[in-house]
PDB file of C-alpha atoms in Angstrom:
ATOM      1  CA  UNK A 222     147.623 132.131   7.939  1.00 59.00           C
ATOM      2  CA  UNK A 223     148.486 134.066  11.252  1.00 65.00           C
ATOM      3  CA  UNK A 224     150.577 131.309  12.549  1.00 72.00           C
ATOM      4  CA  UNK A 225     152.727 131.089   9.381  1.00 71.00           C
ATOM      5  CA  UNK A 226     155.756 131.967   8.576  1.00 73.00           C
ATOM      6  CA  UNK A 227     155.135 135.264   6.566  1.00 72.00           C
ATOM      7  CA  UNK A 228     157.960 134.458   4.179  1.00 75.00           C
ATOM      8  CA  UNK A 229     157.433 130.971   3.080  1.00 76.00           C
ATOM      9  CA  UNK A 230     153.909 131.458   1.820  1.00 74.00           C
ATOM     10  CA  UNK A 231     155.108 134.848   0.113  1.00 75.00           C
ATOM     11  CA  UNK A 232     157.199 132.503  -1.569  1.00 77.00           C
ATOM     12  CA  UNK A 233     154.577 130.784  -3.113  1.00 75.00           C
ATOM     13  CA  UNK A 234     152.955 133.398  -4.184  1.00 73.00           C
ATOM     14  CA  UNK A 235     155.656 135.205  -5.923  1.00 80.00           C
ATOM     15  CA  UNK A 236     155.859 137.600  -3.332  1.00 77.00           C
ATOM     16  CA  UNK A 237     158.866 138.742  -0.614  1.00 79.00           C
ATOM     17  CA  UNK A 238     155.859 138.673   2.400  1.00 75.00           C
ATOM     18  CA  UNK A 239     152.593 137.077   2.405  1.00 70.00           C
ATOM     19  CA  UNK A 240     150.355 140.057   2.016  1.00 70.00           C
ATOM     20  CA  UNK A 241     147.459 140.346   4.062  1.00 74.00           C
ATOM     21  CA  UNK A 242     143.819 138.461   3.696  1.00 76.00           C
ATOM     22  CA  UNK A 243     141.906 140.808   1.741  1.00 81.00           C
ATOM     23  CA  UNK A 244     145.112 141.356  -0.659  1.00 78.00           C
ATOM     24  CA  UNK A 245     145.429 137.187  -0.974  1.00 76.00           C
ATOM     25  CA  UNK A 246     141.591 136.908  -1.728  1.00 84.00           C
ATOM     26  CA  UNK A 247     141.661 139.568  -4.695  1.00 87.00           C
ATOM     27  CA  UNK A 248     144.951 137.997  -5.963  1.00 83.00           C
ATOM     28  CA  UNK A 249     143.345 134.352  -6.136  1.00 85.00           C
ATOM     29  CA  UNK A 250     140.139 135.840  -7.671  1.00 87.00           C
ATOM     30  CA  UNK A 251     142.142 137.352 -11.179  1.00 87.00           C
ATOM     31  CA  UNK A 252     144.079 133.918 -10.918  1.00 84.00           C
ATOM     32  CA  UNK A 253     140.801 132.238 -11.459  1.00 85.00           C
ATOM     33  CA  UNK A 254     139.122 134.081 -13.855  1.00 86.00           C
ATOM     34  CA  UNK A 255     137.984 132.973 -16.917  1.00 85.00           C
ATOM     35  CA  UNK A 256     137.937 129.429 -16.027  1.00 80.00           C
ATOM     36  CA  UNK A 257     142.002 129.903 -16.040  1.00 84.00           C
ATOM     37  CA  UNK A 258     142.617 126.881 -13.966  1.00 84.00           C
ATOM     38  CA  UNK A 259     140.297 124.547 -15.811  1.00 84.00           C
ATOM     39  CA  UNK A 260     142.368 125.661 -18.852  1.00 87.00           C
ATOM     40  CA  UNK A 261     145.554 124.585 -17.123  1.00 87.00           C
ATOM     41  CA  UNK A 262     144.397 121.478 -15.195  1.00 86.00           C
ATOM     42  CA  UNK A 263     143.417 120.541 -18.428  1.00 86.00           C
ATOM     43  CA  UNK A 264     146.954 121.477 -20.657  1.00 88.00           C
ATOM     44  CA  UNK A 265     148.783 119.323 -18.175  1.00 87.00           C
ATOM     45  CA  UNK A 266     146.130 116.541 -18.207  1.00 88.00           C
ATOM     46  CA  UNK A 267     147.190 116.438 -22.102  1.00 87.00           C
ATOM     47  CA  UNK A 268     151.388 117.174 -21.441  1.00 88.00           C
ATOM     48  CA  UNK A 269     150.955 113.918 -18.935  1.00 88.00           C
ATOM     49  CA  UNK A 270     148.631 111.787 -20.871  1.00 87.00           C
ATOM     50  CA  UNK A 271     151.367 112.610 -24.343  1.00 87.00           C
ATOM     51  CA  UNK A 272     154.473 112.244 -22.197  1.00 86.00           C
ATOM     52  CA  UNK A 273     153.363 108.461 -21.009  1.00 83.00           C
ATOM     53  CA  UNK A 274     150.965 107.032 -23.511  1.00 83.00           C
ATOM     54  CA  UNK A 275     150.794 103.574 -22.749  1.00 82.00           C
ATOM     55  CA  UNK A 276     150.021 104.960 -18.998  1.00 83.00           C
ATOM     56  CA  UNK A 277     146.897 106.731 -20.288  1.00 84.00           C
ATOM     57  CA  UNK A 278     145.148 104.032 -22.468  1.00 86.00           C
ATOM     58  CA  UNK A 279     144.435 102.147 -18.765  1.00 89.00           C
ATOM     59  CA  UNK A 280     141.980 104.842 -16.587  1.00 91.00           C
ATOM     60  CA  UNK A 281     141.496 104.386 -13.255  1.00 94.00           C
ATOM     61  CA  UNK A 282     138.259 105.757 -12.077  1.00 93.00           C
ATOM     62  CA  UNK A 283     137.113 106.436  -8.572  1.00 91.00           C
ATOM     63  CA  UNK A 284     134.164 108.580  -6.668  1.00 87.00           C
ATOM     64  CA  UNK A 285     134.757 110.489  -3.617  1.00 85.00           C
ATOM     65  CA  UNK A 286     132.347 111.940  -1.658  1.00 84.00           C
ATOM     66  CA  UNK A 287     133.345 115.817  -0.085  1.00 84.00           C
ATOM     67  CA  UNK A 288     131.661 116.892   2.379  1.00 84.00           C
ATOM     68  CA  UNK A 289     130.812 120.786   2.973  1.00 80.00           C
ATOM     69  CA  UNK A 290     131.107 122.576   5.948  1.00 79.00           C
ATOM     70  CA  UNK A 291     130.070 126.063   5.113  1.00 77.00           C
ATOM     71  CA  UNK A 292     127.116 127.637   4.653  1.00 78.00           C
ATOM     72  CA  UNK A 293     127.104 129.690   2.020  1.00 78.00           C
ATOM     73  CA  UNK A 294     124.668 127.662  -0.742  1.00 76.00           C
ATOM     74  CA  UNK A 295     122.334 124.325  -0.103  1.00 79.00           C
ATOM     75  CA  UNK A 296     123.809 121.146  -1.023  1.00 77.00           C
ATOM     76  CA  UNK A 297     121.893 117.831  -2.144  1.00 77.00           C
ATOM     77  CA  UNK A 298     122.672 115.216   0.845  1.00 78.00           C
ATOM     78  CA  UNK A 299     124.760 112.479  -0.205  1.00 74.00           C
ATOM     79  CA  UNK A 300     125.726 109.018   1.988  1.00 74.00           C
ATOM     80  CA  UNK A 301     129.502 109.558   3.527  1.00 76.00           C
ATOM     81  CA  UNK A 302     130.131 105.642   3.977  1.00 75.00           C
ATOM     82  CA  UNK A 303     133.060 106.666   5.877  1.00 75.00           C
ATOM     83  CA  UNK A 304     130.844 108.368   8.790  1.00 72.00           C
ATOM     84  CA  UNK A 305     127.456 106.542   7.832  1.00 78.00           C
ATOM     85  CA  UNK A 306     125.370 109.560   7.773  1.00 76.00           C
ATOM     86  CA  UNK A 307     123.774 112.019   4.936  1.00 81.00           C
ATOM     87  CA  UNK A 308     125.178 114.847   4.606  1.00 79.00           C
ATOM     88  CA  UNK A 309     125.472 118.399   1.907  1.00 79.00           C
ATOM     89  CA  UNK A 310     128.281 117.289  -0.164  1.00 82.00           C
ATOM     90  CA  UNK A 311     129.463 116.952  -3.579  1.00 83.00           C
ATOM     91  CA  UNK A 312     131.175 113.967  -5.175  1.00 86.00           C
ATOM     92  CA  UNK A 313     134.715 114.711  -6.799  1.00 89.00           C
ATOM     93  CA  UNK A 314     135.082 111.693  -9.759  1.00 92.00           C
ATOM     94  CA  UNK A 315     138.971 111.171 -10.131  1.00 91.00           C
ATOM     95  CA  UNK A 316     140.642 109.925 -13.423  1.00 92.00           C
ATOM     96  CA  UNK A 317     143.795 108.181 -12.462  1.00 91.00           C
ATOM     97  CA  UNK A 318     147.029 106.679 -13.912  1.00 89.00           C
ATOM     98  CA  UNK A 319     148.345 103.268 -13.576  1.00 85.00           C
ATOM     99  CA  UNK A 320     150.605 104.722 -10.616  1.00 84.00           C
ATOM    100  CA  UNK A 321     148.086 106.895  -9.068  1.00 84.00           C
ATOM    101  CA  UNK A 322     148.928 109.872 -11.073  1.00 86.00           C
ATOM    102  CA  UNK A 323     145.367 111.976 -11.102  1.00 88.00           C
ATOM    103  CA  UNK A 324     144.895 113.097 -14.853  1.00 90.00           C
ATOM    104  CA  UNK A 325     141.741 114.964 -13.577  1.00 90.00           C
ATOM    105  CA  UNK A 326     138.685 115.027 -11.747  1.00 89.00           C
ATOM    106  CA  UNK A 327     135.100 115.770 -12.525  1.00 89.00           C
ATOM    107  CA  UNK A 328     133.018 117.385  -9.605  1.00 86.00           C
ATOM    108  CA  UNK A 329     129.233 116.673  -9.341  1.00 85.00           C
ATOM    109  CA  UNK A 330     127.246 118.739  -7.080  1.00 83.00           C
ATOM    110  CA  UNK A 331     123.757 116.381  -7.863  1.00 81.00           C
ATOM    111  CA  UNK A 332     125.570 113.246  -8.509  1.00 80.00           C
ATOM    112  CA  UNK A 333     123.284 111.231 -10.967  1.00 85.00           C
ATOM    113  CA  UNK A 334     125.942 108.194 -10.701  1.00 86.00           C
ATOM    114  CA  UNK A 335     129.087 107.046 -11.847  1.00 89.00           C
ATOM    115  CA  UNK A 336     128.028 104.874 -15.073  1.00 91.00           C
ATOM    116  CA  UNK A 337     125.960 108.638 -15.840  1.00 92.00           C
ATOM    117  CA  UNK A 338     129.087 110.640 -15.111  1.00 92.00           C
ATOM    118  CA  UNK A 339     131.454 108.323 -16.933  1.00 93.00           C
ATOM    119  CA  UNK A 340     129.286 108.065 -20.382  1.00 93.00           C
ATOM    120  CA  UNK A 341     128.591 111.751 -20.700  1.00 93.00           C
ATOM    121  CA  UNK A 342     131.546 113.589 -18.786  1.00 92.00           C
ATOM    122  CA  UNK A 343     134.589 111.295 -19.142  1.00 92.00           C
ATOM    123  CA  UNK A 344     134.700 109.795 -21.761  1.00 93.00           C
ATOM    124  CA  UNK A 345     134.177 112.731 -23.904  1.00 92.00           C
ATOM    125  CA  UNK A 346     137.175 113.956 -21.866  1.00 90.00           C
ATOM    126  CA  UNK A 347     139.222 110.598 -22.551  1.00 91.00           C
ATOM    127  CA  UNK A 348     138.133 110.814 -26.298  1.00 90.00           C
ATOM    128  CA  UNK A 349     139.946 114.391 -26.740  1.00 87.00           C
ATOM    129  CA  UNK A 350     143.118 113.574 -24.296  1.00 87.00           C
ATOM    130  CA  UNK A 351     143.971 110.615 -24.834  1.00 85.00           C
ATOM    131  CA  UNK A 352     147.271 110.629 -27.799  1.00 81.00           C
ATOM    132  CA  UNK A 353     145.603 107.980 -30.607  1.00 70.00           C
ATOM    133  CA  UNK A 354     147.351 105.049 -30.679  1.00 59.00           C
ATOM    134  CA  UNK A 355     150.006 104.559 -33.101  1.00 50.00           C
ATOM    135  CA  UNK A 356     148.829 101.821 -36.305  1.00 50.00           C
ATOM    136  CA  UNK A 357     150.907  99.008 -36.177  1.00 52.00           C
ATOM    137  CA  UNK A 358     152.019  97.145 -39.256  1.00 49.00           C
ATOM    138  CA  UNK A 359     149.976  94.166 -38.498  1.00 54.00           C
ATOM    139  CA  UNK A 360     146.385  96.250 -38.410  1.00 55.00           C
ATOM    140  CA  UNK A 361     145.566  94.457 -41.570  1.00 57.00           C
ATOM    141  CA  UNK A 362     145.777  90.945 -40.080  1.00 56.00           C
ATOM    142  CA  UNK A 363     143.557  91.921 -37.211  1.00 54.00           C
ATOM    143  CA  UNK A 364     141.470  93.249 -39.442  1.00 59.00           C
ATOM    144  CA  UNK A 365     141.222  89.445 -40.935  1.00 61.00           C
ATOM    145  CA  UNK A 366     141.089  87.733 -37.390  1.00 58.00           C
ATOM    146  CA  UNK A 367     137.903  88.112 -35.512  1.00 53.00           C
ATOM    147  CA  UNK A 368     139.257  87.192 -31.939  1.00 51.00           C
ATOM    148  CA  UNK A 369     141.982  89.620 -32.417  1.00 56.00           C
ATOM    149  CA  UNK A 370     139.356  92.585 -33.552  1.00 52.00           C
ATOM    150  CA  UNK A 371     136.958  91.836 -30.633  1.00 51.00           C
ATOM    151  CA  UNK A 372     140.785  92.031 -28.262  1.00 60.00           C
ATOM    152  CA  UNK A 373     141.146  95.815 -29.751  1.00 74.00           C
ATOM    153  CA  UNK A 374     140.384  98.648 -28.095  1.00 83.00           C
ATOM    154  CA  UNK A 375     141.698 102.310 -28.074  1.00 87.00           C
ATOM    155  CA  UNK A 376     141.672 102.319 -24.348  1.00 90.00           C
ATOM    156  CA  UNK A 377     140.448 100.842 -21.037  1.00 91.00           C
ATOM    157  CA  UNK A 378     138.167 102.115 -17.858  1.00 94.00           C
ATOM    158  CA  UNK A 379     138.733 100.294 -14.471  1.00 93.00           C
ATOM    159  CA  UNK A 380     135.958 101.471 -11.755  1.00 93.00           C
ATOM    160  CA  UNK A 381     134.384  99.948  -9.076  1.00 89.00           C
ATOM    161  CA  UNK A 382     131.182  97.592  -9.293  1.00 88.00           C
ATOM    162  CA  UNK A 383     128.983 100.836  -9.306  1.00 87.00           C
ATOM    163  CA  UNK A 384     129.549 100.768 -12.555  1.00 89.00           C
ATOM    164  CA  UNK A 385     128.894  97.489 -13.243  1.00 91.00           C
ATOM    165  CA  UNK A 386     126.119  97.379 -16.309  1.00 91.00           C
ATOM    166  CA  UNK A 387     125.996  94.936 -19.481  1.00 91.00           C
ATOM    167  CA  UNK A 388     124.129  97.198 -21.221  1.00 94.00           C
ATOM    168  CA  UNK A 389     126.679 100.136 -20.054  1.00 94.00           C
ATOM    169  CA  UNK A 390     129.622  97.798 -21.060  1.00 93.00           C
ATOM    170  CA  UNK A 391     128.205  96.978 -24.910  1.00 94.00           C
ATOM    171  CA  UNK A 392     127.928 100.534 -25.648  1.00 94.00           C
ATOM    172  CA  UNK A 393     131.290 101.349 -24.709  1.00 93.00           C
ATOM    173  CA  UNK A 394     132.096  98.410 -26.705  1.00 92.00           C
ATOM    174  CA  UNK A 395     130.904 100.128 -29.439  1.00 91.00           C
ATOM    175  CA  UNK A 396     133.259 103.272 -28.998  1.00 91.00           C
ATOM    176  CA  UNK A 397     136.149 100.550 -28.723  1.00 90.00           C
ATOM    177  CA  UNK A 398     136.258 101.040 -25.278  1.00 92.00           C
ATOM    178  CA  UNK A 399     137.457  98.057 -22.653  1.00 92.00           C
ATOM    179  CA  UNK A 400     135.936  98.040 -19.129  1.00 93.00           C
ATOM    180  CA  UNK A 401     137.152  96.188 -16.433  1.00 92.00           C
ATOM    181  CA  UNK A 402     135.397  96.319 -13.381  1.00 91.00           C
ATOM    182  CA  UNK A 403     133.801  93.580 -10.310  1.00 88.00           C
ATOM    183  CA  UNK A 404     130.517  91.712 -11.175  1.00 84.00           C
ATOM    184  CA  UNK A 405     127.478  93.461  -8.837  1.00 80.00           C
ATOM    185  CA  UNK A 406     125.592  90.191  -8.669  1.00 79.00           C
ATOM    186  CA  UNK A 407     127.652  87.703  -7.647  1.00 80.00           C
ATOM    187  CA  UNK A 408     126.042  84.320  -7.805  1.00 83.00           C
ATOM    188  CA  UNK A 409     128.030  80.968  -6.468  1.00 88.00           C
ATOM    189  CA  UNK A 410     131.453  80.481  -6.863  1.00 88.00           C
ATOM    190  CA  UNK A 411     132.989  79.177  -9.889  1.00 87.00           C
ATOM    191  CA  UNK A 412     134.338  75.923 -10.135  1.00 92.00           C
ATOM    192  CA  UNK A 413     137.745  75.396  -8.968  1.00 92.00           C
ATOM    193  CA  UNK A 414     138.411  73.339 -12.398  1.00 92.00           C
ATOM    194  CA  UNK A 415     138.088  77.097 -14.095  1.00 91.00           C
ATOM    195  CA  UNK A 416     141.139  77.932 -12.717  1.00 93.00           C
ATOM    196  CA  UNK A 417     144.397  76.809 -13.748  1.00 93.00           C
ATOM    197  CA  UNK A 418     148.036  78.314 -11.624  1.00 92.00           C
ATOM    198  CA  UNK A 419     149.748  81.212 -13.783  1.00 87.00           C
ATOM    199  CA  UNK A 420     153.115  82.330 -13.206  1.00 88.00           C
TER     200      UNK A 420
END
């Protein structure tokens, strides 16, 4: 912060100056106690997901692997692809709009896997964000036509083939949940007579 322009990060803290380090530290501790910013990442998580609806039933779902520097506390040692090493990091789990938008992000410090983190962390999230859809007038002839039931869904997860799991994907199935992610496996190509142009 010595090389900045006293002014502009007073600004941003309310302030006319930029007070000095010890003064900044104490005034970012009472700004996070009691898990205050968890409380407000997650009001605007709900103000975004009710302010675009049809945005929010499609999640897009991606790990990211931080790496810490410091060395203050013993992290586990994850793979960074990016540097192909192990090193003490954590692995931030983003929940994404359509656009790109981040709704959120779950941080695991022992990361037990994204198909783990999704079942028990996000979609509990999703399940109390989410606005419920609105019933339509034509709920009663779903209701009467299989293929249309199996079609419904209150909203959809797209990840990465990490995730990839048939027995993962029926039990989401049973929360109405749609999954659309790559096949892990991939055996030989399908015949090019299962494919027919779309415009």
């Amino acid at each position: 912060l010595r090389q900045e322009q006293p002014g502009e990060w007073g600004k941003l803290l309310g302030l006319d100056r930029i007070p000095e380090a010890k003064t900044l530290r104490n005034k970012i501790a009472t700004l996070s106690e009691n898990n205050q910013p968890e409380q407000w990442a997650a009001e605007l998580c709900q103000y975004w997901m009710e302010a675009n609806p049809e945005e929010a039933s499609q999640c897009y779902i991606d790990g990211h692997v931080r790496v810490y520097h410091g060395h203050q506390t013993k992290l586990p040692k994850h793979h960074v692809s990016r540097q192909k090493l192990c090193q003490r990091a954590t692995t931030d789990y983003w929940v994404n709009a359509m656009d790109g938008q981040p709704f959120f992000v779950v941080n695991q410090v022992v990361d037990p896997g994204l198909i783990q983190v999704v079942e028990h962390e996000i979609v509990p999230l999703l399940e109390k964000r989410i606005p419920t859809p609105i019933k339509e007038d034509n709920d009663n002839e779903m209701e009467n036509n299989p293929v249309a039931l199996l079609k419904r869904h209150r909203f959809t997860l797209i990840f990465d083939r990490e995730g990839y799991s048939p027995d993962f994907f029926k039990r989401m199935k049973k929360l109405d949940i749609a999954c659309i992610t790559y096949r892990k496996y991939v055996g030989e190509n399908w015949p090019d007579g299962e494919f027919t142009p779309q415009e």
